[in-house]
mmCIF file of C-alpha atoms in Angstrom:
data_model
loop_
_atom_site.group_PDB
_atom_site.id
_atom_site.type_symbol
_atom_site.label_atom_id
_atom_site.label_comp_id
_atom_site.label_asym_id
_atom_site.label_seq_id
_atom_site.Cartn_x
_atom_site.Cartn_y
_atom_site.Cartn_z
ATOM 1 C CA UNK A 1 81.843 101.035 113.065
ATOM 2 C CA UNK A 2 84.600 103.367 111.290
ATOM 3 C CA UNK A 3 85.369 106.530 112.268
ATOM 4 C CA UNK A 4 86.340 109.183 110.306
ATOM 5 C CA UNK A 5 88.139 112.458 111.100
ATOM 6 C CA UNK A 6 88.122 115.426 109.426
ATOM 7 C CA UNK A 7 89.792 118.848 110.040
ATOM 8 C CA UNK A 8 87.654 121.420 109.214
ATOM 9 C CA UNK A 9 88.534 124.934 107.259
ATOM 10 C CA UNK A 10 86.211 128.175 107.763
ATOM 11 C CA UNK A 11 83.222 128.429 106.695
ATOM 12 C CA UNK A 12 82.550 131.537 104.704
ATOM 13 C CA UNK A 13 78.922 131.961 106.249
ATOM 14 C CA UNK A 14 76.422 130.405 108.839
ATOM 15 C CA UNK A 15 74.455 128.973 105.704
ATOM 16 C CA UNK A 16 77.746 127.549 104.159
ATOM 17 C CA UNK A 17 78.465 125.754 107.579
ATOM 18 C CA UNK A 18 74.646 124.408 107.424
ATOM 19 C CA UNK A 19 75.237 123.138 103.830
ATOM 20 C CA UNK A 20 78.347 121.499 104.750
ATOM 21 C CA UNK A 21 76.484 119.385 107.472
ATOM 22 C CA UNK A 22 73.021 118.606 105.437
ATOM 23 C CA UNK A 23 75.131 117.350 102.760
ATOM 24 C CA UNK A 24 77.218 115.336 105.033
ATOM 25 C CA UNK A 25 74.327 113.726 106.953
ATOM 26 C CA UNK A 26 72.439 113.224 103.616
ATOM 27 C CA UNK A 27 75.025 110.619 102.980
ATOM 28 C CA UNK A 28 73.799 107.086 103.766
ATOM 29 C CA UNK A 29 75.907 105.352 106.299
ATOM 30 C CA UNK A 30 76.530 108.430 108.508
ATOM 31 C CA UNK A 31 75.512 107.617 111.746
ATOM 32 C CA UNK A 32 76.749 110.121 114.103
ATOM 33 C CA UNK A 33 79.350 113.474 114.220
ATOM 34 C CA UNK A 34 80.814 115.219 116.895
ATOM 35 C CA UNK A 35 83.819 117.442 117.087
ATOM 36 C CA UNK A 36 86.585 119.099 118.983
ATOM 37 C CA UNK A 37 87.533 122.096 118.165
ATOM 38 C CA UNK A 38 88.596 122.168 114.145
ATOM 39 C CA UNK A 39 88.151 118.076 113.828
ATOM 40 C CA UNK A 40 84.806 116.631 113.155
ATOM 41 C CA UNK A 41 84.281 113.425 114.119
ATOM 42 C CA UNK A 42 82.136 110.841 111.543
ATOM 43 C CA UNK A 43 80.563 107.398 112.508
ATOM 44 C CA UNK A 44 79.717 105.171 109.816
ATOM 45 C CA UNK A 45 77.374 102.248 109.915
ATOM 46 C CA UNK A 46 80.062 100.320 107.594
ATOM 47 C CA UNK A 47 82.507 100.626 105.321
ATOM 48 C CA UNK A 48 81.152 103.270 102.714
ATOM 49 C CA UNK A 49 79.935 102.033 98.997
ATOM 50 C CA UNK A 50 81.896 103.086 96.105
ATOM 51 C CA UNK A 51 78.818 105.930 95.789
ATOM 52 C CA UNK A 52 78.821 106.848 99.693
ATOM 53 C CA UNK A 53 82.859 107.557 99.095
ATOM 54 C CA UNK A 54 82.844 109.601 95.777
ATOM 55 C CA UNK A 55 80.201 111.789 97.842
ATOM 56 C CA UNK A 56 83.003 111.983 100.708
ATOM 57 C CA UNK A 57 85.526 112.830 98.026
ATOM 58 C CA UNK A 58 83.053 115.424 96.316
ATOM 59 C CA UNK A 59 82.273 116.871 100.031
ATOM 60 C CA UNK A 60 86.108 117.507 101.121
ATOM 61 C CA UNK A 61 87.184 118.673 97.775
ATOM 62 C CA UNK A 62 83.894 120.848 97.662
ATOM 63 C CA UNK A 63 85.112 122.032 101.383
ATOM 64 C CA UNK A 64 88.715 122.282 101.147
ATOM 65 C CA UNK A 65 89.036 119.352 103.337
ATOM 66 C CA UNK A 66 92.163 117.204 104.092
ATOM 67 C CA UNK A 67 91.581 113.953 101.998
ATOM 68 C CA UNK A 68 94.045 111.614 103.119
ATOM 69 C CA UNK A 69 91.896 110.272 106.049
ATOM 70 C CA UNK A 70 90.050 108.549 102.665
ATOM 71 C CA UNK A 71 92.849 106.374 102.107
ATOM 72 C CA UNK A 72 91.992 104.500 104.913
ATOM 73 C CA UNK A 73 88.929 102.887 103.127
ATOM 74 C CA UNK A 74 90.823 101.416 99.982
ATOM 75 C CA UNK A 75 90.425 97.940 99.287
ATOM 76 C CA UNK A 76 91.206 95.535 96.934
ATOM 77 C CA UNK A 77 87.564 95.904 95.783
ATOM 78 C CA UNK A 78 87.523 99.652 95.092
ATOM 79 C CA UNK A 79 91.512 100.292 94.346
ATOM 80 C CA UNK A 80 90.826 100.410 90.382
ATOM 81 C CA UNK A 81 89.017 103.485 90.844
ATOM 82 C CA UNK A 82 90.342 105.395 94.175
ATOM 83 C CA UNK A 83 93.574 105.143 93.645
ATOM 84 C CA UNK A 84 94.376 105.917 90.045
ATOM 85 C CA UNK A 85 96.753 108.595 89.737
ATOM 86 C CA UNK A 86 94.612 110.180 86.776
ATOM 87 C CA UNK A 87 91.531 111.185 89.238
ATOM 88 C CA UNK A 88 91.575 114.629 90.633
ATOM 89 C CA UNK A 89 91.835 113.266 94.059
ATOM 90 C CA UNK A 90 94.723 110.986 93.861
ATOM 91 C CA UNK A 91 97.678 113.658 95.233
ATOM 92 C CA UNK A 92 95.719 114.875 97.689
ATOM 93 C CA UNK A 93 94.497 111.668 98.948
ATOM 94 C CA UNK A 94 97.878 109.884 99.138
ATOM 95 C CA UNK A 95 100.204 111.995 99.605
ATOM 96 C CA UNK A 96 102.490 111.384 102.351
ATOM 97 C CA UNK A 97 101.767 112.765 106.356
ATOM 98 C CA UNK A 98 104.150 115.343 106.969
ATOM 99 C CA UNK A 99 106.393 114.574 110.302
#
């Protein structure tokens, strides 16, 4: 099963945070989250569908979130579309770890 690992920003409100999650766990293939301190922790059933990753993409864009743990579910089957450098995402996606 992949995992997924996000690092979290503030939420601006109690009702943003619950937003945030009901969104998250709306999407199909999310199986299970936990967390330590700022980094949420996502099981997926599989591999996401083109859909279940352009809601990922929508939710940590939405939320300010670090997108680069994304890249990890490019394949040859989805490339065409995640990684063009014309879509919003692209920079923040693949742009290199800082060391």
């Amino acid at each position: 099963m992949p995992k997924l690992v996000l690092r979290l920003n503030t939420f601006y409100s109690p009702l943003d945070e619950a937003q945030f999650f009901a969104w998250l766990t709306s999407i199909k293939g999310v199986t299970k989250l936990g967390g330590k301190h700022r980094d949420l922790y996502v099981t997926l059933a599989r591999a996401p569908s083109d859909s279940q990753l352009r809601e990922l993409i929508a939710l940590c864009r939405r939320y300010r979130i670090d997108m680069r743990p994304l890249a990890a579910f490019r394949t040859s089957r989805n490339e065409r579309w995640l990684a063009d450098p014309q879509k919003f995402w692209h920079r923040e996606m693949f742009k290199p770890t800082r060391r």
